[in-house]
mmCIF file of C-alpha atoms and ligand atoms in Angstrom:
data_model
loop_
_atom_site.group_PDB
_atom_site.id
_atom_site.type_symbol
_atom_site.label_atom_id
_atom_site.label_comp_id
_atom_site.label_asym_id
_atom_site.label_seq_id
_atom_site.Cartn_x
_atom_site.Cartn_y
_atom_site.Cartn_z
ATOM 1 C CA UNK A 1 48.039 3.761 63.984
ATOM 2 C CA UNK A 2 47.523 3.912 60.221
ATOM 3 C CA UNK A 3 49.324 7.201 59.623
ATOM 4 C CA UNK A 4 51.820 9.386 61.472
ATOM 5 C CA UNK A 5 50.397 12.647 60.115
ATOM 6 C CA UNK A 6 49.872 15.105 62.997
ATOM 7 C CA UNK A 7 50.745 12.386 65.521
ATOM 8 C CA UNK A 8 53.065 13.376 68.381
ATOM 9 C CA UNK A 9 56.056 11.029 68.366
ATOM 10 C CA UNK A 10 58.747 10.619 71.025
ATOM 11 C CA UNK A 11 62.083 9.096 70.030
ATOM 12 C CA UNK A 12 64.947 8.516 72.484
ATOM 13 C CA UNK A 13 68.546 8.202 71.341
ATOM 14 C CA UNK A 14 67.707 10.327 68.285
ATOM 15 C CA UNK A 15 71.172 11.863 67.975
ATOM 16 C CA UNK A 16 72.529 8.987 65.894
ATOM 17 C CA UNK A 17 71.799 5.807 63.961
ATOM 18 C CA UNK A 18 68.355 4.223 64.015
ATOM 19 C CA UNK A 19 66.869 6.896 66.296
ATOM 20 C CA UNK A 20 67.991 9.701 64.008
ATOM 21 C CA UNK A 21 66.660 7.867 60.942
ATOM 22 C CA UNK A 22 63.325 7.263 62.700
ATOM 23 C CA UNK A 23 63.030 10.962 63.546
ATOM 24 C CA UNK A 24 63.710 11.964 59.934
ATOM 25 C CA UNK A 25 61.278 9.388 58.520
ATOM 26 C CA UNK A 26 58.576 10.516 60.958
ATOM 27 C CA UNK A 27 59.221 14.141 60.017
ATOM 28 C CA UNK A 28 58.745 13.259 56.336
ATOM 29 C CA UNK A 29 55.462 11.529 57.216
ATOM 30 C CA UNK A 30 54.045 14.580 58.973
ATOM 31 C CA UNK A 31 54.563 13.712 62.654
ATOM 32 C CA UNK A 32 55.265 16.263 65.390
ATOM 33 C CA UNK A 33 58.448 15.294 67.174
ATOM 34 C CA UNK A 34 59.825 15.281 70.717
ATOM 35 C CA UNK A 35 63.288 13.824 70.274
ATOM 36 C CA UNK A 36 66.000 13.320 72.845
ATOM 37 C CA UNK A 37 69.501 12.036 73.405
ATOM 38 C CA UNK A 38 72.142 12.095 76.110
ATOM 39 C CA UNK A 39 74.300 14.002 73.579
ATOM 40 C CA UNK A 40 72.454 17.282 73.191
ATOM 41 C CA UNK A 41 74.556 18.591 70.321
ATOM 42 C CA UNK A 42 73.748 15.518 68.199
ATOM 43 C CA UNK A 43 70.008 15.586 68.844
ATOM 44 C CA UNK A 44 69.965 19.322 68.108
ATOM 45 C CA UNK A 45 71.452 18.465 64.694
ATOM 46 C CA UNK A 46 68.724 15.839 64.105
ATOM 47 C CA UNK A 47 66.090 18.388 65.154
ATOM 48 C CA UNK A 48 67.462 20.929 62.653
ATOM 49 C CA UNK A 49 67.192 18.330 59.881
ATOM 50 C CA UNK A 50 63.605 17.480 60.910
ATOM 51 C CA UNK A 51 62.678 21.176 60.992
ATOM 52 C CA UNK A 52 64.160 21.591 57.503
ATOM 53 C CA UNK A 53 61.692 18.902 56.385
ATOM 54 C CA UNK A 54 58.874 21.055 57.734
ATOM 55 C CA UNK A 55 58.239 19.179 60.993
ATOM 56 C CA UNK A 56 57.253 20.737 64.297
ATOM 57 C CA UNK A 57 60.072 19.487 66.514
ATOM 58 C CA UNK A 58 61.472 20.006 70.007
ATOM 59 C CA UNK A 59 64.687 18.421 71.199
ATOM 60 C CA UNK A 60 65.713 17.511 74.723
ATOM 61 C CA UNK A 61 68.823 16.349 76.531
ATOM 62 C CA UNK A 62 67.692 13.151 78.253
ATOM 63 C CA UNK A 63 69.648 10.388 79.953
ATOM 64 C CA UNK A 64 67.316 7.359 79.808
ATOM 65 C CA UNK A 65 69.372 5.779 82.564
ATOM 66 C CA UNK A 66 67.768 8.263 84.994
ATOM 67 C CA UNK A 67 64.266 7.327 86.141
ATOM 68 C CA UNK A 68 63.201 10.740 87.456
ATOM 69 C CA UNK A 69 64.415 12.445 84.284
ATOM 70 C CA UNK A 70 62.268 10.167 82.097
ATOM 71 C CA UNK A 71 59.101 10.811 84.128
ATOM 72 C CA UNK A 72 59.758 14.572 84.068
ATOM 73 C CA UNK A 73 60.352 14.323 80.305
ATOM 74 C CA UNK A 74 57.017 12.533 79.753
ATOM 75 C CA UNK A 75 55.149 15.279 81.616
ATOM 76 C CA UNK A 76 57.020 18.023 79.778
ATOM 77 C CA UNK A 77 56.307 16.520 76.348
ATOM 78 C CA UNK A 78 52.617 16.003 77.162
ATOM 79 C CA UNK A 79 52.394 19.614 78.386
ATOM 80 C CA UNK A 80 54.226 21.106 75.415
ATOM 81 C CA UNK A 81 52.431 19.126 72.705
ATOM 82 C CA UNK A 82 49.046 18.512 74.379
ATOM 83 C CA UNK A 83 49.128 14.764 73.641
ATOM 84 C CA UNK A 84 51.504 11.862 72.946
ATOM 85 C CA UNK A 85 50.722 9.153 70.379
ATOM 86 C CA UNK A 86 53.932 7.266 69.695
ATOM 87 C CA UNK A 87 56.866 6.445 71.962
ATOM 88 C CA UNK A 88 59.942 4.756 70.532
ATOM 89 C CA UNK A 89 62.291 3.598 73.282
ATOM 90 C CA UNK A 90 65.365 3.396 71.092
ATOM 91 C CA UNK A 91 68.388 4.699 73.052
ATOM 92 C CA UNK A 92 70.888 1.929 73.631
ATOM 93 C CA UNK A 93 74.521 1.024 74.219
ATOM 94 C CA UNK A 94 76.699 -2.075 73.924
ATOM 95 C CA UNK A 95 79.358 -3.800 75.967
ATOM 96 C CA UNK A 96 81.595 -6.364 74.304
ATOM 97 C CA UNK A 97 83.032 -8.541 77.055
ATOM 98 C CA UNK A 98 82.922 -12.099 78.331
ATOM 99 C CA UNK A 99 81.032 -12.841 81.532
ATOM 100 C CA UNK A 100 84.419 -13.151 83.271
ATOM 101 C CA UNK A 101 85.670 -9.810 81.963
ATOM 102 C CA UNK A 102 82.501 -7.818 82.504
ATOM 103 C CA UNK A 103 82.679 -5.401 85.456
ATOM 104 C CA UNK A 104 79.599 -4.829 87.604
ATOM 105 C CA UNK A 105 79.827 -1.144 86.685
ATOM 106 C CA UNK A 106 79.649 -1.839 82.945
ATOM 107 C CA UNK A 107 76.838 -4.372 83.430
ATOM 108 C CA UNK A 108 74.819 -1.871 85.484
ATOM 109 C CA UNK A 109 75.499 0.973 83.023
ATOM 110 C CA UNK A 110 74.107 -1.128 80.188
ATOM 111 C CA UNK A 111 71.082 -2.350 82.167
ATOM 112 C CA UNK A 112 70.221 1.197 83.287
ATOM 113 C CA UNK A 113 70.019 2.292 79.651
ATOM 114 C CA UNK A 114 68.953 -0.754 77.629
ATOM 115 C CA UNK A 115 66.626 -2.291 80.220
ATOM 116 C CA UNK A 116 65.460 0.340 82.726
ATOM 117 C CA UNK A 117 65.440 3.075 80.075
ATOM 118 C CA UNK A 118 62.870 1.077 78.112
ATOM 119 C CA UNK A 119 60.800 0.122 81.156
ATOM 120 C CA UNK A 120 60.626 3.688 82.510
ATOM 121 C CA UNK A 121 60.108 5.103 79.027
ATOM 122 C CA UNK A 122 57.115 2.821 78.563
ATOM 123 C CA UNK A 123 55.562 3.291 82.001
ATOM 124 C CA UNK A 124 56.059 7.058 82.138
ATOM 125 C CA UNK A 125 54.343 7.599 78.795
ATOM 126 C CA UNK A 126 51.623 4.921 79.050
ATOM 127 C CA UNK A 127 48.972 7.167 80.667
ATOM 128 C CA UNK A 128 49.577 9.787 77.965
ATOM 129 C CA UNK A 129 49.406 7.207 75.164
ATOM 130 C CA UNK A 130 46.135 5.847 76.549
ATOM 131 C CA UNK A 131 44.679 9.345 76.888
ATOM 132 C CA UNK A 132 45.534 10.073 73.232
ATOM 133 C CA UNK A 133 42.999 7.450 72.068
ATOM 134 C CA UNK A 134 45.504 6.287 69.402
ATOM 135 C CA UNK A 135 48.797 5.319 71.006
ATOM 136 C CA UNK A 136 51.664 2.989 70.229
ATOM 137 C CA UNK A 137 54.750 1.835 72.149
ATOM 138 C CA UNK A 138 57.777 0.656 70.190
ATOM 139 C CA UNK A 139 60.554 -0.954 72.181
ATOM 140 C CA UNK A 140 63.833 -1.639 70.426
ATOM 141 C CA UNK A 141 65.166 -5.041 71.408
ATOM 142 C CA UNK A 142 67.526 -6.833 69.004
ATOM 143 C CA UNK A 143 68.025 -10.147 67.274
ATOM 144 C CA UNK A 144 70.197 -10.590 70.387
ATOM 145 C CA UNK A 145 66.869 -10.579 72.241
ATOM 146 C CA UNK A 146 66.156 -13.893 70.446
ATOM 147 C CA UNK A 147 69.565 -15.613 70.570
ATOM 148 C CA UNK A 148 72.450 -15.516 73.023
ATOM 149 C CA UNK A 149 75.907 -14.682 71.675
ATOM 150 C CA UNK A 150 79.382 -14.844 73.268
ATOM 151 C CA UNK A 151 80.625 -11.510 74.695
ATOM 152 C CA UNK A 152 77.084 -10.085 74.641
ATOM 153 C CA UNK A 153 75.755 -11.479 77.934
ATOM 154 C CA UNK A 154 74.794 -8.089 79.380
ATOM 155 C CA UNK A 155 73.283 -6.938 76.086
ATOM 156 C CA UNK A 156 71.491 -10.282 75.691
ATOM 157 C CA UNK A 157 70.120 -10.039 79.241
ATOM 158 C CA UNK A 158 68.703 -6.562 78.588
ATOM 159 C CA UNK A 159 67.314 -7.315 75.123
ATOM 160 C CA UNK A 160 65.676 -10.633 76.139
ATOM 161 C CA UNK A 161 64.124 -8.781 79.086
ATOM 162 C CA UNK A 162 62.822 -6.006 76.823
ATOM 163 C CA UNK A 163 61.167 -8.646 74.655
ATOM 164 C CA UNK A 164 59.475 -10.334 77.641
ATOM 165 C CA UNK A 165 58.290 -7.023 79.065
ATOM 166 C CA UNK A 166 56.987 -5.796 75.711
ATOM 167 C CA UNK A 167 55.156 -9.024 74.838
ATOM 168 C CA UNK A 168 53.426 -9.031 78.244
ATOM 169 C CA UNK A 169 52.427 -5.385 77.823
ATOM 170 C CA UNK A 170 50.966 -6.027 74.361
ATOM 171 C CA UNK A 171 48.676 -8.726 75.736
ATOM 172 C CA UNK A 172 47.623 -6.522 78.657
ATOM 173 C CA UNK A 173 46.690 -3.720 76.275
ATOM 174 C CA UNK A 174 44.599 -6.192 74.249
ATOM 175 C CA UNK A 175 42.846 -7.586 77.341
ATOM 176 C CA UNK A 176 42.086 -4.047 78.563
ATOM 177 C CA UNK A 177 41.037 -3.037 75.038
ATOM 178 C CA UNK A 178 43.297 -0.046 75.592
ATOM 179 C CA UNK A 179 43.877 2.131 72.514
ATOM 180 C CA UNK A 180 47.600 1.376 72.605
ATOM 181 C CA UNK A 181 49.426 -0.814 70.103
ATOM 182 C CA UNK A 182 52.708 -2.411 71.168
ATOM 183 C CA UNK A 183 55.595 -3.608 69.010
ATOM 184 C CA UNK A 184 58.962 -5.117 69.838
ATOM 185 C CA UNK A 185 61.711 -4.536 67.268
ATOM 186 C CA UNK A 186 64.490 -7.035 66.557
ATOM 187 C CA UNK A 187 67.125 -5.550 64.272
ATOM 188 C CA UNK A 188 70.025 -7.537 62.875
ATOM 189 C CA UNK A 189 73.149 -5.585 61.978
ATOM 190 C CA UNK A 190 72.379 -1.936 61.215
ATOM 191 C CA UNK A 191 75.297 0.311 60.195
ATOM 192 C CA UNK A 192 75.382 2.794 63.086
ATOM 193 C CA UNK A 193 77.820 4.052 65.711
ATOM 194 C CA UNK A 194 76.840 1.433 68.292
ATOM 195 C CA UNK A 195 79.948 -0.751 67.998
ATOM 196 C CA UNK A 196 82.324 2.222 67.879
ATOM 197 C CA UNK A 197 80.753 3.606 71.049
ATOM 198 C CA UNK A 198 80.720 0.219 72.829
ATOM 199 C CA UNK A 199 82.606 -0.459 76.021
ATOM 200 C CA UNK A 200 84.841 -3.501 75.785
ATOM 201 C CA UNK A 201 86.609 -6.088 77.884
ATOM 202 C CA UNK A 202 90.358 -6.706 78.087
ATOM 203 C CA UNK A 203 90.360 -9.292 75.267
ATOM 204 C CA UNK A 204 89.142 -6.618 72.827
ATOM 205 C CA UNK A 205 91.282 -3.763 74.136
ATOM 206 C CA UNK A 206 93.287 -3.554 70.913
ATOM 207 C CA UNK A 207 90.504 -4.422 68.480
ATOM 208 C CA UNK A 208 88.573 -1.869 66.468
ATOM 209 C CA UNK A 209 85.052 -3.223 66.890
ATOM 210 C CA UNK A 210 83.680 -0.507 64.622
ATOM 211 C CA UNK A 211 85.587 -1.838 61.612
ATOM 212 C CA UNK A 212 84.453 -5.424 62.200
ATOM 213 C CA UNK A 213 80.864 -4.286 62.702
ATOM 214 C CA UNK A 214 80.896 -2.288 59.436
ATOM 215 C CA UNK A 215 81.659 -5.550 57.624
ATOM 216 C CA UNK A 216 78.817 -7.473 59.269
ATOM 217 C CA UNK A 217 76.071 -4.849 59.433
ATOM 218 C CA UNK A 218 74.246 -4.731 56.118
ATOM 219 C CA UNK A 219 71.153 -2.614 56.761
ATOM 220 C CA UNK A 220 71.234 1.190 56.625
ATOM 221 C CA UNK A 221 69.560 3.172 59.427
ATOM 222 C CA UNK A 222 67.133 4.694 56.886
ATOM 223 C CA UNK A 223 66.032 1.234 55.708
ATOM 224 C CA UNK A 224 65.687 0.104 59.341
ATOM 225 C CA UNK A 225 63.471 3.118 60.092
ATOM 226 C CA UNK A 226 61.228 2.374 57.093
ATOM 227 C CA UNK A 227 60.799 -1.264 58.163
ATOM 228 C CA UNK A 228 60.029 -0.267 61.770
ATOM 229 C CA UNK A 229 57.445 2.367 60.830
ATOM 230 C CA UNK A 230 55.746 0.043 58.326
ATOM 231 C CA UNK A 231 55.530 -2.587 61.092
ATOM 232 C CA UNK A 232 54.007 -0.056 63.492
ATOM 233 C CA UNK A 233 51.302 0.807 60.955
ATOM 234 C CA UNK A 234 50.441 -2.908 60.780
ATOM 235 C CA UNK A 235 50.610 -3.154 64.594
ATOM 236 C CA UNK A 236 53.051 -6.053 64.316
ATOM 237 C CA UNK A 237 54.008 -7.732 67.586
ATOM 238 C CA UNK A 238 57.545 -8.477 66.390
ATOM 239 C CA UNK A 239 59.311 -6.419 63.776
ATOM 240 C CA UNK A 240 62.437 -8.026 62.338
ATOM 241 C CA UNK A 241 64.877 -5.701 60.604
ATOM 242 C CA UNK A 242 67.146 -7.194 57.937
ATOM 243 C CA UNK A 243 67.600 -10.600 56.313
ATOM 244 C CA UNK A 244 70.187 -11.529 58.975
ATOM 245 C CA UNK A 245 67.631 -11.014 61.759
ATOM 246 C CA UNK A 246 65.034 -13.110 59.945
ATOM 247 C CA UNK A 247 67.530 -15.887 59.263
ATOM 248 C CA UNK A 248 68.802 -16.043 62.847
ATOM 249 C CA UNK A 249 65.256 -16.058 64.191
ATOM 250 C CA UNK A 250 64.319 -18.868 61.809
ATOM 251 C CA UNK A 251 67.397 -20.796 62.911
ATOM 252 C CA UNK A 252 66.594 -20.584 66.610
ATOM 253 C CA UNK A 253 62.969 -21.572 66.008
ATOM 254 C CA UNK A 254 63.918 -24.620 63.936
ATOM 255 C CA UNK A 255 66.924 -25.744 65.971
ATOM 256 C CA UNK A 256 65.833 -24.719 69.462
ATOM 257 C CA UNK A 257 68.804 -24.381 71.794
ATOM 258 C CA UNK A 258 70.983 -26.304 69.294
ATOM 259 C CA UNK A 259 71.494 -22.972 67.472
ATOM 260 C CA UNK A 260 74.315 -22.477 69.992
ATOM 261 C CA UNK A 261 76.307 -25.237 68.279
ATOM 262 C CA UNK A 262 76.382 -23.061 65.159
ATOM 263 C CA UNK A 263 76.723 -19.578 66.650
ATOM 264 C CA UNK A 264 79.504 -20.477 69.117
ATOM 265 C CA UNK A 265 81.948 -21.888 66.517
ATOM 266 C CA UNK A 266 81.050 -19.135 64.001
ATOM 267 C CA UNK A 267 81.882 -16.570 66.662
ATOM 268 C CA UNK A 268 85.161 -18.316 67.460
ATOM 269 C CA UNK A 269 86.163 -18.203 63.772
ATOM 270 C CA UNK A 270 85.270 -14.518 63.636
ATOM 271 C CA UNK A 271 87.433 -13.816 66.701
ATOM 272 C CA UNK A 272 90.460 -15.305 64.949
ATOM 273 C CA UNK A 273 90.132 -13.078 61.844
HETATM 274 N N1 NAD B 301 72.957 -1.124 65.108
HETATM 275 C C1 NAD B 301 72.579 -2.376 65.252
HETATM 276 O O1 NAD B 301 73.091 -3.280 64.574
HETATM 277 C C2 NAD B 301 71.508 -2.736 66.238
HETATM 278 C C3 NAD B 301 71.032 -4.056 66.231
HETATM 279 C C4 NAD B 301 70.042 -4.408 67.127
HETATM 280 C C5 NAD B 301 69.531 -3.470 68.010
HETATM 281 N N2 NAD B 301 70.005 -2.192 68.002
HETATM 282 C C6 NAD B 301 69.452 -1.243 68.955
HETATM 283 O O2 NAD B 301 69.027 -0.089 68.273
HETATM 284 C C7 NAD B 301 69.019 1.014 69.186
HETATM 285 C C8 NAD B 301 69.705 2.206 68.547
HETATM 286 O O3 NAD B 301 71.074 1.924 68.392
HETATM 287 P P1 NAD B 301 71.940 2.397 67.131
HETATM 288 O O4 NAD B 301 72.451 1.184 66.486
HETATM 289 O O5 NAD B 301 71.210 3.392 66.359
HETATM 290 O O6 NAD B 301 73.206 3.025 67.906
HETATM 291 P P2 NAD B 301 73.853 4.491 67.914
HETATM 292 O O7 NAD B 301 75.025 4.389 68.847
HETATM 293 O O8 NAD B 301 74.090 4.975 66.531
HETATM 294 O O9 NAD B 301 72.697 5.375 68.571
HETATM 295 C C9 NAD B 301 72.343 5.219 69.917
HETATM 296 C C10 NAD B 301 71.974 6.590 70.488
HETATM 297 O O10 NAD B 301 71.610 6.407 71.872
HETATM 298 C C11 NAD B 301 72.187 7.486 72.598
HETATM 299 N N3 NAD B 301 72.348 7.138 74.007
HETATM 300 C C12 NAD B 301 73.310 6.367 74.576
HETATM 301 N N4 NAD B 301 73.146 6.346 75.910
HETATM 302 C C13 NAD B 301 72.074 7.114 76.193
HETATM 303 C C14 NAD B 301 71.402 7.477 77.385
HETATM 304 N N5 NAD B 301 71.843 7.068 78.585
HETATM 305 N N6 NAD B 301 70.312 8.269 77.298
HETATM 306 C C15 NAD B 301 69.873 8.720 76.099
HETATM 307 N N7 NAD B 301 70.477 8.434 74.932
HETATM 308 C C16 NAD B 301 71.561 7.624 74.988
HETATM 309 C C17 NAD B 301 73.523 7.732 71.921
HETATM 310 O O11 NAD B 301 74.035 9.031 72.245
HETATM 311 C C18 NAD B 301 73.165 7.567 70.454
HETATM 312 O O12 NAD B 301 72.777 8.796 69.887
HETATM 313 C C19 NAD B 301 69.698 0.507 70.457
HETATM 314 O O13 NAD B 301 68.714 0.157 71.411
HETATM 315 C C20 NAD B 301 70.426 -0.736 69.986
HETATM 316 O O14 NAD B 301 70.651 -1.653 71.021
HETATM 317 C C21 NAD B 301 70.999 -1.811 67.136
#
């Protein structure tokens, strides 16, 4: 996909952060937009901003943790717009808790959104993307889909799984010579609401994770969106967002599993501050 002009783009989790920035960037580049979020008020606000930029846009309340809702959404978007070219499975949540602290309910909540939301979002739209003759799937993993980190076991599990799923799909599309590009995105820290909205275990009950995250996350959502869309145009298999993501990926490739000897102690120091 060399240009987004007149392409129909679907973005989940577009009420905030990276998803909102992607919607706005796509609007500026002439795409037609079907954007959704579990928080309808927020995605309506994003839609108003996209419309002000001159984009044709429809917004939807969608919980990506609900399989039937995603399939119904795919059919509705295809019907309303007549085609679908780009799907960005972006909606995501975080849980900050050790494996011991993590409840099954929180683990399942995260997997339903960060894992199943991406799988269903891909599979529901794939026939429409193929039919468009110029389709692309973008699945948002994380740098935590490349390295494991304490208190992120559920998030790591989902984001590693998204990477595996997406890399397999990309090869299948190539073998089939299907007109569908596939990219997996690995952001480092992007200054969004994700940490503030995160669920947390008992050891973090009195910590403001949002404040800590603000210090660590260097990339703005707008910059992240620009990097992601440039990567899509080049049909990149892996799109790294931010110098931190590139550095951590380099570290795990050079050190192999020994990266854990660096990340673990660095995390421990961070916990004490
Ligand atoms: N911010 C970062 O540092 C960072 C780093 C790596 C990966 N990511 C990933 O980027 C994606 C976007 O996150 P963000 O940082 O913009 O966070 P954010 O919290 O600002 O935005 C996430 C959006 O997803 C929506 N959402 C949550 N649950 C949903 C559900 N069940 N159905 C539909 N929408 C739902 C939220 O309402 C919110 O609008 C996520 O997949 C996240 O894991 C973020």
